Coordinates of N, CA and C in Angstrom, one line a residue:
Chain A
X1018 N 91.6 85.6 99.0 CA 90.5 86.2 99.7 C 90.7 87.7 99.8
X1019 N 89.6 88.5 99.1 CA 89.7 90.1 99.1 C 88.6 90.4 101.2
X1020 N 89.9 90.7 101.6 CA 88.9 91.2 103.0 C 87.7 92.5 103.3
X1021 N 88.7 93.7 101.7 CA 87.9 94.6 101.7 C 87.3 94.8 100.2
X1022 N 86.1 95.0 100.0 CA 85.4 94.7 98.7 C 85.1 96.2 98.1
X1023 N 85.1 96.8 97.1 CA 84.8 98.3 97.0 C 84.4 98.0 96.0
X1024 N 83.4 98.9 96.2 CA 82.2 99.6 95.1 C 81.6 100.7 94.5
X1025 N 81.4 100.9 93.1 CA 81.5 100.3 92.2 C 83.3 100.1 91.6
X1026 N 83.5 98.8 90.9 CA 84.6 99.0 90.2 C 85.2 100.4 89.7
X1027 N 83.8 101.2 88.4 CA 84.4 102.2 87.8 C 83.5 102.9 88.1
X1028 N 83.2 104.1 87.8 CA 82.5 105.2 87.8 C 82.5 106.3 87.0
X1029 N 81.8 106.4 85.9 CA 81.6 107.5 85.5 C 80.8 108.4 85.3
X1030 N 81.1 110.2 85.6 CA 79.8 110.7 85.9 C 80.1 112.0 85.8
X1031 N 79.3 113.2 85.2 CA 79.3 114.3 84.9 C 79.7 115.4 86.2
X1032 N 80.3 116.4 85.7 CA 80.6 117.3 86.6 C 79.6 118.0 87.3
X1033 N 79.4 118.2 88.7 CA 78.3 118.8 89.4 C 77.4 117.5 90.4
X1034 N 77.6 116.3 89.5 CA 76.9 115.2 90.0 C 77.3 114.7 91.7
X1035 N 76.4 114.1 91.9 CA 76.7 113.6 93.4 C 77.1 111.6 93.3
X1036 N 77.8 111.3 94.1 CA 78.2 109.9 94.1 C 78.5 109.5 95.2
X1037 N 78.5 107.8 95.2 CA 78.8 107.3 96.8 C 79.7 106.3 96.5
X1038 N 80.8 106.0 97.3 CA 81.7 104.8 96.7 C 81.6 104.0 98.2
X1039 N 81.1 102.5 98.4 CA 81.2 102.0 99.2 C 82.5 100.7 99.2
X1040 N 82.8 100.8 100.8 CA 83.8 99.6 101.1 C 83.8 98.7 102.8
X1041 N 83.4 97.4 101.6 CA 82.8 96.6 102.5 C 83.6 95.0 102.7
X1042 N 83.3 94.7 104.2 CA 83.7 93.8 104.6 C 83.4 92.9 105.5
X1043 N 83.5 91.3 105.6 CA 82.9 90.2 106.6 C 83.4 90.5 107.8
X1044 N 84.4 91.7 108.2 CA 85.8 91.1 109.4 C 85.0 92.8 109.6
X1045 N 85.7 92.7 111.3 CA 86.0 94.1 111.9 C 87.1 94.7 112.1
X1046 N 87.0 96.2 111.6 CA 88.4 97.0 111.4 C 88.5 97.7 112.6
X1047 N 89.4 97.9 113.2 CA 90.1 99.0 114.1 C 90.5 100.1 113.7
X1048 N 90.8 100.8 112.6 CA 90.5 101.8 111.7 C 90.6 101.4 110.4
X1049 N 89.4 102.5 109.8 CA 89.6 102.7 108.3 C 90.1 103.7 108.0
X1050 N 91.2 104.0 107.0 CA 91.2 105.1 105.9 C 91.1 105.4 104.4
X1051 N 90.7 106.3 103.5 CA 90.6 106.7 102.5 C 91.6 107.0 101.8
X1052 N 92.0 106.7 100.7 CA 93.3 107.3 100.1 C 92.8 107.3 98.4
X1053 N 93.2 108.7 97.9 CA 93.2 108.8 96.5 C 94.6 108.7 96.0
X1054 N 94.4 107.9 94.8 CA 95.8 107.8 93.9 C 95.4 108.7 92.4
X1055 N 96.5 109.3 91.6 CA 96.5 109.4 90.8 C 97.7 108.8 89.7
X1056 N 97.8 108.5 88.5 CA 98.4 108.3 88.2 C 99.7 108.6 87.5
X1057 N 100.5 107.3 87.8 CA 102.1 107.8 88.0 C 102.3 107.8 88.9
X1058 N 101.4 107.6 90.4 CA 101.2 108.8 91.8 C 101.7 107.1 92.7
X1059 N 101.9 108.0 93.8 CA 101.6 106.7 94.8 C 99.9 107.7 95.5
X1060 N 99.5 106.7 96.6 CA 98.1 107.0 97.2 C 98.7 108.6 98.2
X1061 N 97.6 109.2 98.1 CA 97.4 109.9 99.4 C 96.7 109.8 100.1
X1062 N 96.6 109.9 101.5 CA 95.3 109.9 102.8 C 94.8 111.0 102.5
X1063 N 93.6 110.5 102.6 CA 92.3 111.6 102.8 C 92.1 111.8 103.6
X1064 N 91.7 110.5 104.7 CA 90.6 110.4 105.7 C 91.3 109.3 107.1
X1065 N 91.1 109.4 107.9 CA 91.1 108.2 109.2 C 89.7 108.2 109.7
X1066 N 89.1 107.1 110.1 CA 88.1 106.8 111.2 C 88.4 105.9 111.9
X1067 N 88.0 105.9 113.5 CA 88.1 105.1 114.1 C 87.4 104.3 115.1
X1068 N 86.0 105.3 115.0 CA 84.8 105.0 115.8 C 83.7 104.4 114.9
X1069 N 82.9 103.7 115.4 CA 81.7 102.8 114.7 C 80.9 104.5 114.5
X1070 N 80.4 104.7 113.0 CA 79.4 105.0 113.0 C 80.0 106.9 113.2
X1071 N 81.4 107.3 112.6 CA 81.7 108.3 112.6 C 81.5 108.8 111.3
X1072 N 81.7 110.3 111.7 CA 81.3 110.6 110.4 C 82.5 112.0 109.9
X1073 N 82.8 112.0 108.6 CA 84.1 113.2 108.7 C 83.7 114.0 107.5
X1074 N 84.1 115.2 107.7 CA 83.8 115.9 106.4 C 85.1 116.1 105.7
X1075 N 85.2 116.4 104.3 CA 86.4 117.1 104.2 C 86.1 118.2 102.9
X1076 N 85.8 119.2 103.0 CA 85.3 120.3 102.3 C 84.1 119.2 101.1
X1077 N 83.8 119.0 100.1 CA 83.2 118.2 99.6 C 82.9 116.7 99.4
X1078 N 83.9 116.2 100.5 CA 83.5 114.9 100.7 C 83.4 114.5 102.2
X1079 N 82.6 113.3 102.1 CA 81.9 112.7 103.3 C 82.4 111.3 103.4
X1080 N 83.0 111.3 104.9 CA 83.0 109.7 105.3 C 82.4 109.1 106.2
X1081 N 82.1 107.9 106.2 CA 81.4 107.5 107.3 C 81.8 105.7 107.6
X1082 N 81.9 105.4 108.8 CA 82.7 104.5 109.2 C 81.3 103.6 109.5
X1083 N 80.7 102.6 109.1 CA 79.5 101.8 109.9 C 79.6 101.7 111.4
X1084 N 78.5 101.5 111.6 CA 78.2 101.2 113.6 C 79.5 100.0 113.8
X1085 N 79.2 98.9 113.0 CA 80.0 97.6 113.7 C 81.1 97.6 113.1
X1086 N 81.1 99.0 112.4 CA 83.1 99.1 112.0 C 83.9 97.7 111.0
X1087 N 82.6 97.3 110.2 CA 82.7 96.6 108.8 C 83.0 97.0 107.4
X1088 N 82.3 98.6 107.6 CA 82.0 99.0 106.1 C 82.3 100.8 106.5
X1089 N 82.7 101.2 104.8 CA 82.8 102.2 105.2 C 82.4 103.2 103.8
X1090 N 81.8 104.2 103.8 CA 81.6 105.4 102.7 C 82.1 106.6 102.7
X1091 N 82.4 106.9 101.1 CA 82.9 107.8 100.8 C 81.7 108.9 99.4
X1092 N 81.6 109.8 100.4 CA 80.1 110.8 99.3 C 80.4 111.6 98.9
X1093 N 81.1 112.1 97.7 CA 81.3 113.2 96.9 C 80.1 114.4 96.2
X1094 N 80.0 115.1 97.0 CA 79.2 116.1 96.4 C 79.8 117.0 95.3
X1095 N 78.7 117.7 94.2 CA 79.1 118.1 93.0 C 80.7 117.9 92.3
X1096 N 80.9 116.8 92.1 CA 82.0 116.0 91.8 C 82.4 117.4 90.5
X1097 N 83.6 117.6 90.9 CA 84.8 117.9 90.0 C 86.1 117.4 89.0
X1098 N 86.2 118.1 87.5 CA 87.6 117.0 87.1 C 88.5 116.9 88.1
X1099 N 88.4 117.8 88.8 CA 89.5 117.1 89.9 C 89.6 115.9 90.7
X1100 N 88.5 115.6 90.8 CA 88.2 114.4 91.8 C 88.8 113.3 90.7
X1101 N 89.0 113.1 90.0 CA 89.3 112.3 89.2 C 90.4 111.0 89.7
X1102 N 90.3 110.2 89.8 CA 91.3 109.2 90.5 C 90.8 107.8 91.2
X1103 N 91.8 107.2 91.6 CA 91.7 105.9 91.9 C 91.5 105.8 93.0
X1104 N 90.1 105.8 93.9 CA 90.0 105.8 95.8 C 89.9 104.4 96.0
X1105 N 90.8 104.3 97.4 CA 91.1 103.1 98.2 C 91.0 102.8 99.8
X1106 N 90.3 102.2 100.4 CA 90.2 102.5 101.2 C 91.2 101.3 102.0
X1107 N 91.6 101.8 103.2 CA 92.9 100.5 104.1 C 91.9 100.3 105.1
X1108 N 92.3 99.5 105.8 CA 92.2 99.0 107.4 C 92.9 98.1 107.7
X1109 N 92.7 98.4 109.6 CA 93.7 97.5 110.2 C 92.8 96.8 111.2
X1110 N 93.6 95.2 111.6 CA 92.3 94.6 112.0 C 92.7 94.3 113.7
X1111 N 92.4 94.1 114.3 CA 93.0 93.4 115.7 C 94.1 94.8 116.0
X1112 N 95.3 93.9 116.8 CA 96.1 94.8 117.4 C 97.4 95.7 116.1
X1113 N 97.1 94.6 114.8 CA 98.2 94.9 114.2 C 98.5 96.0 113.2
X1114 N 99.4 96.3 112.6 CA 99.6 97.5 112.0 C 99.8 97.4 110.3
X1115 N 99.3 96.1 110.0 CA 99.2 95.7 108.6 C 97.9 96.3 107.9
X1116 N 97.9 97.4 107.1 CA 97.2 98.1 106.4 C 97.1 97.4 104.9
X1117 N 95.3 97.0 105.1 CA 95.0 95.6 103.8 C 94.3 96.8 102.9
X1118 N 94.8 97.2 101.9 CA 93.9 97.8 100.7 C 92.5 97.5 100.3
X1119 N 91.6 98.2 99.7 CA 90.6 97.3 99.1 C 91.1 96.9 97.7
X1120 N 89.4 97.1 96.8 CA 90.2 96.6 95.3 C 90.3 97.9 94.5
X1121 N 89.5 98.9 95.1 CA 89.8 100.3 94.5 C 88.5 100.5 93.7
X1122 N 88.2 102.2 93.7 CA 86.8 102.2 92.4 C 87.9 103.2 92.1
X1123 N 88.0 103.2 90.5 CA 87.9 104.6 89.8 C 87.0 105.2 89.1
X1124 N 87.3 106.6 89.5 CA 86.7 107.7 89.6 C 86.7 108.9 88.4
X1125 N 85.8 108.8 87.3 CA 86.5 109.6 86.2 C 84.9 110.7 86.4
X1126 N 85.3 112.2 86.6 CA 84.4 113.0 86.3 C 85.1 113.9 85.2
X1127 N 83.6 113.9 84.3 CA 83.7 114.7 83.0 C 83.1 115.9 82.9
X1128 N 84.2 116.9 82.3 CA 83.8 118.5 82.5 C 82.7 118.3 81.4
Chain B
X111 N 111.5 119.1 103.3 CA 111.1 118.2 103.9 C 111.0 116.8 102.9
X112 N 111.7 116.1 101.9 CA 112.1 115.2 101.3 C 110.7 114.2 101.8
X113 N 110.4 113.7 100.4 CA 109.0 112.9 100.9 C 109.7 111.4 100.6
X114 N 108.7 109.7 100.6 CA 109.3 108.8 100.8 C 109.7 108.8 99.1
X115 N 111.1 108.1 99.4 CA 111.7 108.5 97.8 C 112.4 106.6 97.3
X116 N 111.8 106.7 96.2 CA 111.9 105.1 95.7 C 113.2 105.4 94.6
X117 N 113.7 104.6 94.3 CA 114.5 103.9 92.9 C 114.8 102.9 93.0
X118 N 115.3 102.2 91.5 CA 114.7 103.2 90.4 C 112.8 103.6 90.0
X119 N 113.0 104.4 88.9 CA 111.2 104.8 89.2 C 111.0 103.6 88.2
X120 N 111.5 103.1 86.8 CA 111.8 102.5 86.3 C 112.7 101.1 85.8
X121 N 112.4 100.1 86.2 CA 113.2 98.9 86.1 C 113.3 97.9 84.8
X122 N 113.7 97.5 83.5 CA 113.7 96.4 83.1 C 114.2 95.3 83.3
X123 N 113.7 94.4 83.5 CA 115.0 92.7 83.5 C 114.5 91.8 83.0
X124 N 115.0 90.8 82.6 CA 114.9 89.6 81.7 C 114.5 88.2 82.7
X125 N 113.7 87.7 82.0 CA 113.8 86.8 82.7 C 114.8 85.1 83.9
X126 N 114.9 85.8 85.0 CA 116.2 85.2 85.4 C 117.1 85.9 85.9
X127 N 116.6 87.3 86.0 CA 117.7 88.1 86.6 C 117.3 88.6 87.8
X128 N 118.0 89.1 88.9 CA 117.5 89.7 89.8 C 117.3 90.9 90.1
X129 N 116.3 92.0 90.7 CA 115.8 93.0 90.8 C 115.6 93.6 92.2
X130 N 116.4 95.1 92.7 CA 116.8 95.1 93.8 C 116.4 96.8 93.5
X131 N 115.3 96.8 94.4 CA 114.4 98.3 94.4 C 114.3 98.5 95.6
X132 N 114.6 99.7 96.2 CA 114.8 100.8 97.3 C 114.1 102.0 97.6
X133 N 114.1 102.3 98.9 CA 113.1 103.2 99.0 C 113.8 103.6 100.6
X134 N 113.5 105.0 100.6 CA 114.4 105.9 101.8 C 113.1 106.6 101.9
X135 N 112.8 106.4 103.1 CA 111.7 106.6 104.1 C 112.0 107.9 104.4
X136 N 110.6 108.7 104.6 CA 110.5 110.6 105.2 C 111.8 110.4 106.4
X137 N 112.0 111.4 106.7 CA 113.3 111.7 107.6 C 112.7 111.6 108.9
X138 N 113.2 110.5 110.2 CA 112.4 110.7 111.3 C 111.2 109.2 111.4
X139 N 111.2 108.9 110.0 CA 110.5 107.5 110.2 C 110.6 106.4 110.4
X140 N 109.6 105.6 111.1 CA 111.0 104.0 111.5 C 109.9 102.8 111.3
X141 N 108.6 103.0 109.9 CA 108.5 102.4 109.8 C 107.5 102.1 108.2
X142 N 108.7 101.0 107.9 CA 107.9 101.2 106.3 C 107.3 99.6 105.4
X143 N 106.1 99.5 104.5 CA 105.9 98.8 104.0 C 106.2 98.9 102.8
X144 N 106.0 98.0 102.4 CA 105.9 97.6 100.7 C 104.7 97.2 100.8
X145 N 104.3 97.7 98.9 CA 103.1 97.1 98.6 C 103.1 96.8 96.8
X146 N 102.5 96.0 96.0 CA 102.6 95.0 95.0 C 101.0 96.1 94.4
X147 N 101.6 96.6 93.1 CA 99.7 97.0 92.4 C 100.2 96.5 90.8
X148 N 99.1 96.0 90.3 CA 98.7 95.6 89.1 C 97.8 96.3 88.7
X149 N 98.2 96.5 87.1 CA 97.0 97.4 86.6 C 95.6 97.4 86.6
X150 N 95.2 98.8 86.8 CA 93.5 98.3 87.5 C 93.6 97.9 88.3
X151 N 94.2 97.7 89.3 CA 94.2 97.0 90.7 C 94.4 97.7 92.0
X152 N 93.9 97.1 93.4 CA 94.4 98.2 94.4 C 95.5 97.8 94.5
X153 N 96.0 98.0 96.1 CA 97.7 97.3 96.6 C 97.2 96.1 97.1
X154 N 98.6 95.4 96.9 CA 98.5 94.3 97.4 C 99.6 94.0 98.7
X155 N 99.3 93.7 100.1 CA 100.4 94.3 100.9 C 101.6 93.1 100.9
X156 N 102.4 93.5 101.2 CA 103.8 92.5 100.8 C 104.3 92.4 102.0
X157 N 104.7 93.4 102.7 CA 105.6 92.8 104.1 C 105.9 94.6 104.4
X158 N 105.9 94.4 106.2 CA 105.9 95.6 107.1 C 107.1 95.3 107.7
X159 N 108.2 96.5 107.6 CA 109.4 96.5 108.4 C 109.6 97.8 109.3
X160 N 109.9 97.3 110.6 CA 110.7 98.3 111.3 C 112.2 98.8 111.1
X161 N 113.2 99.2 111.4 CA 114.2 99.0 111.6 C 114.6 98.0 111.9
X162 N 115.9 97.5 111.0 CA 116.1 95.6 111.3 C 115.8 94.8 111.9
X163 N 114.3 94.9 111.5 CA 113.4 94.3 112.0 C 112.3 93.9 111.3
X164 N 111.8 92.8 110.7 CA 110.4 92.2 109.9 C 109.2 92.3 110.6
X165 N 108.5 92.5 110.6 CA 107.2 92.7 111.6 C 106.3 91.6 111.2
X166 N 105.9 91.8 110.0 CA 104.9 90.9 109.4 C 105.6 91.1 107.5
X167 N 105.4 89.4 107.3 CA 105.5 89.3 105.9 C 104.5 88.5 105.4
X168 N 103.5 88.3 106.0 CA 102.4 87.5 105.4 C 102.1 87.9 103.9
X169 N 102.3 88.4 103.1 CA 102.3 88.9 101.8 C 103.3 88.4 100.8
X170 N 104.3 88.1 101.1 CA 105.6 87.8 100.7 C 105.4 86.5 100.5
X171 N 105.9 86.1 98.6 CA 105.6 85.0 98.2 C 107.1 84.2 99.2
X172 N 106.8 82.7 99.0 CA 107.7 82.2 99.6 C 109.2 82.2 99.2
X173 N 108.9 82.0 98.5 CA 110.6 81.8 97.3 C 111.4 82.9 96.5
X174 N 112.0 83.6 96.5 CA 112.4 84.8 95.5 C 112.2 85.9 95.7
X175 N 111.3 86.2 97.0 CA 111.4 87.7 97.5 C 112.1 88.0 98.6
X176 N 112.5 88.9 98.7 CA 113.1 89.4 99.7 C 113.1 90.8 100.5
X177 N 113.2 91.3 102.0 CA 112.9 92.8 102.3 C 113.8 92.8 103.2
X178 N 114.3 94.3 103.5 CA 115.6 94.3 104.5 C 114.9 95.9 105.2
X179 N 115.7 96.0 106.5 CA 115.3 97.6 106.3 C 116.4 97.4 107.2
X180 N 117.5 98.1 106.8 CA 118.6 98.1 107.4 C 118.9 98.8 108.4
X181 N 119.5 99.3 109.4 CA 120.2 100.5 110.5 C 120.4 101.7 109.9
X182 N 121.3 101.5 108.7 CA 121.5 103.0 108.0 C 121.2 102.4 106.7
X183 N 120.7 103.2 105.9 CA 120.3 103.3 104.6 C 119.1 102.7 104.5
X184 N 119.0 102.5 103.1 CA 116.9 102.7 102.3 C 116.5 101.0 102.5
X185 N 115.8 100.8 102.9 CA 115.1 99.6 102.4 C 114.9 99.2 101.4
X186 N 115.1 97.8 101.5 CA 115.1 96.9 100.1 C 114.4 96.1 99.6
X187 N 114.1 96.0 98.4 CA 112.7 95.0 98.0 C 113.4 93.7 96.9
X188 N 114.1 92.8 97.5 CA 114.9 91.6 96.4 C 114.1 90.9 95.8
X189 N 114.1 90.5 94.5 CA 113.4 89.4 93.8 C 114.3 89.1 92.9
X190 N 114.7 87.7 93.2 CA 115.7 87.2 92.6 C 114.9 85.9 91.2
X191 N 115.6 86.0 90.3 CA 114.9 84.6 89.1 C 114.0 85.3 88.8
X192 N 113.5 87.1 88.4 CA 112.3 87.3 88.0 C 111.5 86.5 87.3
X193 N 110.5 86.4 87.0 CA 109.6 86.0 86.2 C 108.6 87.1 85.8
X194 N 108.1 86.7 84.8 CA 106.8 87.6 83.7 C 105.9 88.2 84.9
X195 N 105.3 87.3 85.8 CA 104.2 87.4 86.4 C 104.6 88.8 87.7
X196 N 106.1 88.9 87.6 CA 106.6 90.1 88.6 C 105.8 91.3 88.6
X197 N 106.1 91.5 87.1 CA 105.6 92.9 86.2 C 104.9 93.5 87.0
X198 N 105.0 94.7 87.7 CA 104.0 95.2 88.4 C 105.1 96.8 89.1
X199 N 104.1 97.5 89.6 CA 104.0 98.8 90.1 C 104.4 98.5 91.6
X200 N 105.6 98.9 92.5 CA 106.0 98.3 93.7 C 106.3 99.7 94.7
X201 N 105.0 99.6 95.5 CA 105.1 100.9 96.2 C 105.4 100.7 97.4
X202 N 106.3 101.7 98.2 CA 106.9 101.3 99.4 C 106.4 103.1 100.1
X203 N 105.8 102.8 101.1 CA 105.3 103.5 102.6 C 105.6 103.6 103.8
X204 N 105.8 105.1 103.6 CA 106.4 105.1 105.7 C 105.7 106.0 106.3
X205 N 105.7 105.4 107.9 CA 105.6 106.2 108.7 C 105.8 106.3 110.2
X206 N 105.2 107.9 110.7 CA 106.2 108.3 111.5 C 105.7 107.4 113.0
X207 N 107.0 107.5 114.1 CA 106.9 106.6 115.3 C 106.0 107.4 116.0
X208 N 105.3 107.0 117.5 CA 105.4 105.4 117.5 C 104.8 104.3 117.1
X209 N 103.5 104.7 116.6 CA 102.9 103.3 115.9 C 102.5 104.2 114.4
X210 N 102.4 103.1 113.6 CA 102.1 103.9 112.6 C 100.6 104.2 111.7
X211 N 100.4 105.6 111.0 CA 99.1 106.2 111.4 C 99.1 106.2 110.1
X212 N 99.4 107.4 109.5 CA 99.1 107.7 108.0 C 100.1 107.1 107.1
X213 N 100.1 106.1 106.3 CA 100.9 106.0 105.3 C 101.5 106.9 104.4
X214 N 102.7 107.1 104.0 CA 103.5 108.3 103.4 C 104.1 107.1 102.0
X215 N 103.4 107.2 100.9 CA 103.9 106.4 99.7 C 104.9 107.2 98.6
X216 N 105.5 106.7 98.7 CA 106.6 107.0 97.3 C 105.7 106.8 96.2
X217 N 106.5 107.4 95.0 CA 105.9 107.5 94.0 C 106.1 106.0 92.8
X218 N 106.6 104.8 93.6 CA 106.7 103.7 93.1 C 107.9 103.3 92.0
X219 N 108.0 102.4 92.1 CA 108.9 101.6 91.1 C 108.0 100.4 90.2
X220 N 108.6 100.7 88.8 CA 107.4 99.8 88.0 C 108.9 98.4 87.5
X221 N 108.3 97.7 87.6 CA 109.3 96.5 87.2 C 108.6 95.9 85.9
X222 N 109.3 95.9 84.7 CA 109.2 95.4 83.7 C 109.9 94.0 83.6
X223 N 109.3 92.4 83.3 CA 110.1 91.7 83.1 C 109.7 91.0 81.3
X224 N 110.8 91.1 80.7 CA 110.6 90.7 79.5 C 110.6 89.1 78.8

């Protein structure tokens, strides 16, 4: 059983373009975060949320945590080769500190 | 400032042998996971340790894995009798007390079983 579901699988899309990667789930999280991997790489954090229905910027990308703190987005404006990578988003559910991955979208933008 | 540091980065073993991968947590951290990725795939979580201490191993197959996080030195990821189905990318994450916030991932260990 995948708790956290991400969408789309892959992604491909020209440089400049705008995109949304969603990650979704039946259960309620106590926080979500973002992490991009690259490869060879282990993940990096992007992002934490912890409030229903927050919203974070981080120079070109946008997160947003849902009201009932199920689902969560990630909006890349004029996407760069740099963005290129594997985003994943974690959460933790109840009191505990077990951080559940989702299934990951990758992210290929073409110069 | 030394980030979380894994070995080996690369592993081969045959099938039947045992495979004993390590990972020495940022300096100051006291708490680290493992996590299991298959190609194309996200993580898969494997088991959260404190200091000699298991927290949660709900991820951890029953039989032939094993995790330590000892007093002094790196944490350990055992799998003993590999098998084919091992094969995979084995990433271990720490972070800092007192509860843990950001994951800090090494740059993984890939296990090859032939």
């Amino acid at each position: 059983t995948q708790l956290l579901e991400q969408s789309p699988q892959f992604l491909s899309i020209q440089e400049g373009e705008n995109l949304t990667v969603y990650c979704n789930s039946s259960s309620v999280f106590s926080s979500l975060q973002w992490y991009r991997q690259e490869p060879g790489e282990g993940p990096v954090l992007l992002v934490t949320v912890v409030t229903g229905g927050e919203v974070k910027k981080l120079k070109r990308l946008t997160f947003q945590f849902g009201d009932a703190r199920k689902d969560s987005s990630l909006h890349i404006t004029a996407a760069q080769p740099g963005d290129t990578g594997l985003y994943l988003c974690a959460g933790t559910r109840g009191g505990t500190y077990k951080y559940i991955f989702g299934t990951g979208t990758r992210l290929k933008v073409l110069a | 400032n030394a980030g979380v540091m894994q070995n080996p980065r690369h592993l081969v073993r045959r099938r039947g042998q045992e495979a004993r991968l390590r990972c020495s947590p940022m300096k100051g951290h006291s708490h680290v996971y493992w996590y299991r990725q298959l190609p194309e795939e996200g993580l898969k979580f494997m088991v959260y340790l404190q200091k000699e201490n298991i927290i949660d191993e709900s991820g951890m197959p029953k039989e032939r894995f094993s995790a330590e996080f000892p007093k002094e030195g790196p944490s350990i990821l055992r799998i003993q009798q590999v098998v084919r189905g091992d094969s995979a990318a084995y990433f271990c994450a720490s972070s800092p007390p007192p509860d843990p916030g950001e994951l800090f991932f090494g740059e993984g260990s890939r296990l090859t079983v032939l």
